[in-house]
Amino acid sequence: MPEALRVDAGLRYETHSERLIDRLTQLYGDMPEFDYWLGELLHIAGGLHADRPAVLRRLDAQRVSDPGWFSRQQMLGYCAYVDRFGGTLRGVAARVPYLRELGVTYLHLLPFLKMRDGDNDGGFAVSSFDQVEPRLGSMGDLVSLTAQLREAGISLCADFVLNHVADDHPWAQAAAAGVPQYRDYFHTFSEQSELEVYERHLGEVFPEVAPGNFIFSPALGRWVWATFYPYQWDLNYQNPAVFAEMAAALLRLANRGVEVFRLDSAPFLWKRLGTNCLNQPEVHWILQALRALIEIVAPGVLLKAEAIVPVSEVSVYFGTRDPAHDECHLAYHSSLMAASWAALAEQRTDLLRRVIAATPTLPESASWLTYIRCHDDIVWGTLRPEAQADGLTLDQRLGAVSRFLAGTVDSSFAAGSAFQALTADAVFGTNGMAAALVGFSRARNERERTYAERRLLLLYSVAFCFGGLPLIYMGDELAQGNDESEANASLRQADGRWLQRPVFDEQRLALRHEPRSVPGRVFAGVRRLIECRRNQSALAANVSRRVVPALDPALLILARGERFVIAMNFSNDVKQVDVAIFGGGDWLDCLGNTVVNKMIKLEPWCVRWLERRS
Ligand code: GLC
C-alpha cells in the first residue's frame, strides 16, 4: 500500500484493492511491465488522496457511513448547460437560491471543461480535463461553485467524457505530430480494408451528419476511430496508459469538488472485431476498476453511467451480474423515458408496463436516474425489445410515435422534430423540449393549455414516482419551449438536438409566482409534486414497485410499497379506477387533498398520488 493511502484510506485500501487489482490484471495483466505500471498507478492514486481537501475527506467519511444517501426521496436533480443557464460558472452560482427554491439537491452541468475551438458537440469534444472552458470561467470558479453548492446541500455532477477527446487535445495533437507513444492512445489504421471489417458490425450514432465510425487524418496519415463526430477521437483503453491518465483526470476533478461523474457514452469504451463494439465485458472491468479506485481515494463520489441501451443491458452497469462487482451508482433509465413519451403519443401504456416489468431490482445503494428530457434526442432504439414483443419491427411500432411527436400527424399536439431518420419510415430519435412535445406550443385555447400542463405533470409523475433520482431538465419547470432563436439557427441546422438547448428564459422565471400565467401554473404544479414526493418515504428509490394490472390500456397504476399508489391516465378520455384493484380502503389523494375510497375519476391526462389511510 502506498504510504499516502495509509492515512485515512488504509482500511478502504484493504477492502477494495483486491478488486481493483483483479480487474486491472484482467485488462492489462499480460503486459510485461504490469507490476511496475500498477505500482505507478497506486502511487498516483496515493498522491491524489494526499491532495484531497479536508472538507471533501469529511464528506467521504459521512457518505461511507450513509451509502444510501442518494436514494432518498428528498433527492432531486436539475440539468443545464452552463452558458444557457447562467452564462458562466459564476452566473450558475448566482442561480443557487433558485435551485434551492425548487428543492434541488443535485445539479448536472453539461460539459464545461475546455472544449475544441469551433464545432465541439456542445462541449463533448474535450481539449483539456484540467482547464475550464475560458468562456465559462476558471478552475478557481469551479472550486468556489462546488463549495457554494455543497453549502446549499447540492452535489455537482459533471460530465466525464471518457470515450473520446477532441482532435485538438494535446494527446491527439501529439499523435498527429507522429509521437508513437500518443498514437497508441487512439485506434488508428493504415489500411481502409481494416476498417471495413469493423464497419460490418458497427452501428452509427449520427448516420445523417457524421456517417461511419472512422475518419482519415491527413496529419497522421492514418485512419482514426471516431464513433461520434470526426473531431472526437475514441481513446484506446487497450493501452493501460489511457486508463491511468483518465483515472487520474477524474480524481483530480473529484478533488475540485465534483461529486458525481456522468460517464459519457460508457458502452463504447472497448472495441472487439466482429461485434458492435458496445457493452463489451472489458467496459465493465474498466468501470469496476474505476469504482474500486474511487472507493479507496474519494469514496464520497458517485459514478453515473450514460448507457443508452435497452434496460436489460443497462442494469449490468450497476455490477448486477455479480453483486461483488460494484460498478456505477447511478444509470439513466432511458427506456422508461422513451416509453413514457410513446404512451403519451399512443394513448396506451403497454410499452411502459413492459419496460417496468423488464427493470431489474438493483443492488442496495444503487439507483436509476429517471428523467423526461435531456440535451439529447429521445432515442427509440432502447425500446427495441419491448416494441418487438408483438412481432412488429421497431420502425413499425415507433415510427408512428416519432411522427406524432414531430407533429407531422394531423391529430398531434406535439411540436418536436425527427432526428437522424434517414428515410421517412425509419425511426431513430426525436428532438424537442418537453413543453413543446406535450402540446404547449400548439395549444390554441385554455382547454389545450390545461391538457398540455397535465401531460407535463403526468410525465414528471413517472420520473418522480418510479423510484430513482429524478432529474428536471432546465426550463421544463417553467414550460419553456423549443429554441427558436435566430442566433442558434445554424447550430440547429447542423445538429437538430439544439432545439432543446435554449437560453434560460428570464421572463418565464419572473412569472413563476404569477398563478395565472403558464409558467406560474406549471412551476406551482411541479413544486407541488416535489413537495409531495419529499414527504413520502414510499417514493425513495429502493422501495419495491409493482404495476397493478388494469384492464384499460391507457391506464398505468404503479404501486410503491404497500401504502402508495400512483394512478395515471394516458388518454384524452375520462377514466374510472376502482380502488378495489389495489386493495380497497381509504386513500388520500395527496395532490388534491381529498380522501377517496371507491371509484376514482381520472380526467384526461390526469394523475393521482394516493396514500393509504386505512
Ligand atoms: C453522449 C452525449 C451526447 C454526445 C455524445 C458524444 O451521448 O449525451 O450529447 O453527443 O455522448 O460525446
PDB file of N, CA, C and O and ligand atoms in Angstrom, residues 121 124 161 164 206 228-229 232 262 264-265 306 375-376 497 501, ligand 1:
ATOM      1  N   ASP A 121     -19.602  19.679 -30.383  1.00  0.00           N
ATOM      2  CA  ASP A 121     -20.668  18.811 -29.863  1.00  0.00           C
ATOM      3  C   ASP A 121     -21.125  19.284 -28.477  1.00  0.00           C
ATOM      4  O   ASP A 121     -21.253  18.480 -27.548  1.00  0.00           O
ATOM      5  N   PHE A 124     -18.791  18.247 -25.751  1.00  0.00           N
ATOM      6  CA  PHE A 124     -18.435  16.824 -25.616  1.00  0.00           C
ATOM      7  C   PHE A 124     -17.161  16.476 -26.392  1.00  0.00           C
ATOM      8  O   PHE A 124     -16.797  15.307 -26.485  1.00  0.00           O
ATOM      9  N   VAL A 161     -16.167  12.802 -20.079  1.00  0.00           N
ATOM     10  CA  VAL A 161     -16.243  12.247 -21.441  1.00  0.00           C
ATOM     11  C   VAL A 161     -15.052  11.303 -21.591  1.00  0.00           C
ATOM     12  O   VAL A 161     -13.948  11.717 -21.909  1.00  0.00           O
ATOM     13  N   HIS A 164     -13.771   9.547 -25.642  1.00  0.00           N
ATOM     14  CA  HIS A 164     -13.024  10.231 -26.697  1.00  0.00           C
ATOM     15  C   HIS A 164     -12.490  11.569 -26.211  1.00  0.00           C
ATOM     16  O   HIS A 164     -12.947  12.092 -25.190  1.00  0.00           O
ATOM     17  N   PHE A 206     -24.624   9.073 -35.496  1.00  0.00           N
ATOM     18  CA  PHE A 206     -25.200  10.193 -36.259  1.00  0.00           C
ATOM     19  C   PHE A 206     -25.172   9.846 -37.753  1.00  0.00           C
ATOM     20  O   PHE A 206     -24.381  10.420 -38.511  1.00  0.00           O
ATOM     21  N   PHE A 228     -18.317   9.210 -32.879  1.00  0.00           N
ATOM     22  CA  PHE A 228     -19.312  10.294 -32.910  1.00  0.00           C
ATOM     23  C   PHE A 228     -18.940  11.253 -34.047  1.00  0.00           C
ATOM     24  O   PHE A 228     -18.890  10.836 -35.189  1.00  0.00           O
ATOM     25  N   TYR A 229     -18.615  12.501 -33.734  1.00  0.00           N
ATOM     26  CA  TYR A 229     -18.211  13.415 -34.803  1.00  0.00           C
ATOM     27  C   TYR A 229     -16.754  13.146 -35.185  1.00  0.00           C
ATOM     28  O   TYR A 229     -15.975  12.631 -34.362  1.00  0.00           O
ATOM     29  N   GLN A 232     -14.008  13.924 -32.721  1.00  0.00           N
ATOM     30  CA  GLN A 232     -13.980  13.257 -31.408  1.00  0.00           C
ATOM     31  C   GLN A 232     -13.296  11.904 -31.592  1.00  0.00           C
ATOM     32  O   GLN A 232     -13.898  10.972 -32.136  1.00  0.00           O
ATOM     33  N   ARG A 262     -20.813  11.874 -14.684  1.00  0.00           N
ATOM     34  CA  ARG A 262     -21.649  11.236 -15.714  1.00  0.00           C
ATOM     35  C   ARG A 262     -20.695  10.634 -16.738  1.00  0.00           C
ATOM     36  O   ARG A 262     -19.980  11.356 -17.433  1.00  0.00           O
ATOM     37  N   ASP A 264     -19.876   9.545 -19.808  1.00  0.00           N
ATOM     38  CA  ASP A 264     -20.461   9.759 -21.131  1.00  0.00           C
ATOM     39  C   ASP A 264     -20.153   8.589 -22.073  1.00  0.00           C
ATOM     40  O   ASP A 264     -19.012   8.144 -22.164  1.00  0.00           O
ATOM     41  N   SER A 265     -21.169   8.108 -22.759  1.00  0.00           N
ATOM     42  CA  SER A 265     -21.010   7.081 -23.799  1.00  0.00           C
ATOM     43  C   SER A 265     -20.260   5.846 -23.296  1.00  0.00           C
ATOM     44  O   SER A 265     -19.447   5.260 -24.030  1.00  0.00           O
ATOM     45  N   GLU A 306     -23.905   6.643 -18.514  1.00  0.00           N
ATOM     46  CA  GLU A 306     -24.771   7.059 -19.625  1.00  0.00           C
ATOM     47  C   GLU A 306     -24.674   5.940 -20.654  1.00  0.00           C
ATOM     48  O   GLU A 306     -23.771   5.893 -21.481  1.00  0.00           O
ATOM     49  N   HIS A 375     -30.528  16.915 -22.934  1.00  0.00           N
ATOM     50  CA  HIS A 375     -29.991  17.689 -24.062  1.00  0.00           C
ATOM     51  C   HIS A 375     -29.956  16.866 -25.348  1.00  0.00           C
ATOM     52  O   HIS A 375     -29.755  17.409 -26.425  1.00  0.00           O
ATOM     53  N   ASP A 376     -30.084  15.545 -25.248  1.00  0.00           N
ATOM     54  CA  ASP A 376     -30.048  14.679 -26.429  1.00  0.00           C
ATOM     55  C   ASP A 376     -31.454  14.407 -26.949  1.00  0.00           C
ATOM     56  O   ASP A 376     -32.447  14.759 -26.319  1.00  0.00           O
ATOM     57  N   ARG A 497     -30.381  18.532 -32.268  1.00  0.00           N
ATOM     58  CA  ARG A 497     -30.550  18.462 -30.817  1.00  0.00           C
ATOM     59  C   ARG A 497     -30.514  19.840 -30.151  1.00  0.00           C
ATOM     60  O   ARG A 497     -30.911  19.986 -28.998  1.00  0.00           O
ATOM     61  N   ARG A 501     -31.989  23.096 -26.520  1.00  0.00           N
ATOM     62  CA  ARG A 501     -30.910  23.713 -25.731  1.00  0.00           C
ATOM     63  C   ARG A 501     -31.053  25.241 -25.743  1.00  0.00           C
ATOM     64  O   ARG A 501     -30.135  25.952 -26.143  1.00  0.00           O
TER      65      ARG A 501
HETATM   66  C1  GLC B   1     -23.348  11.469 -25.172  1.00  0.00           C
HETATM   67  C2  GLC B   1     -23.878  12.875 -25.037  1.00  0.00           C
HETATM   68  C3  GLC B   1     -24.125  13.452 -26.395  1.00  0.00           C
HETATM   69  C4  GLC B   1     -22.836  13.443 -27.177  1.00  0.00           C
HETATM   70  C5  GLC B   1     -22.186  12.065 -27.194  1.00  0.00           C
HETATM   71  C6  GLC B   1     -20.762  12.129 -27.652  1.00  0.00           C
HETATM   72  O1  GLC B   1     -24.279  10.619 -25.718  1.00  0.00           O
HETATM   73  O2  GLC B   1     -25.040  12.885 -24.246  1.00  0.00           O
HETATM   74  O3  GLC B   1     -24.663  14.738 -26.330  1.00  0.00           O
HETATM   75  O4  GLC B   1     -23.066  13.853 -28.486  1.00  0.00           O
HETATM   76  O5  GLC B   1     -22.171  11.480 -25.918  1.00  0.00           O
HETATM   77  O6  GLC B   1     -19.941  12.657 -26.653  1.00  0.00           O
END
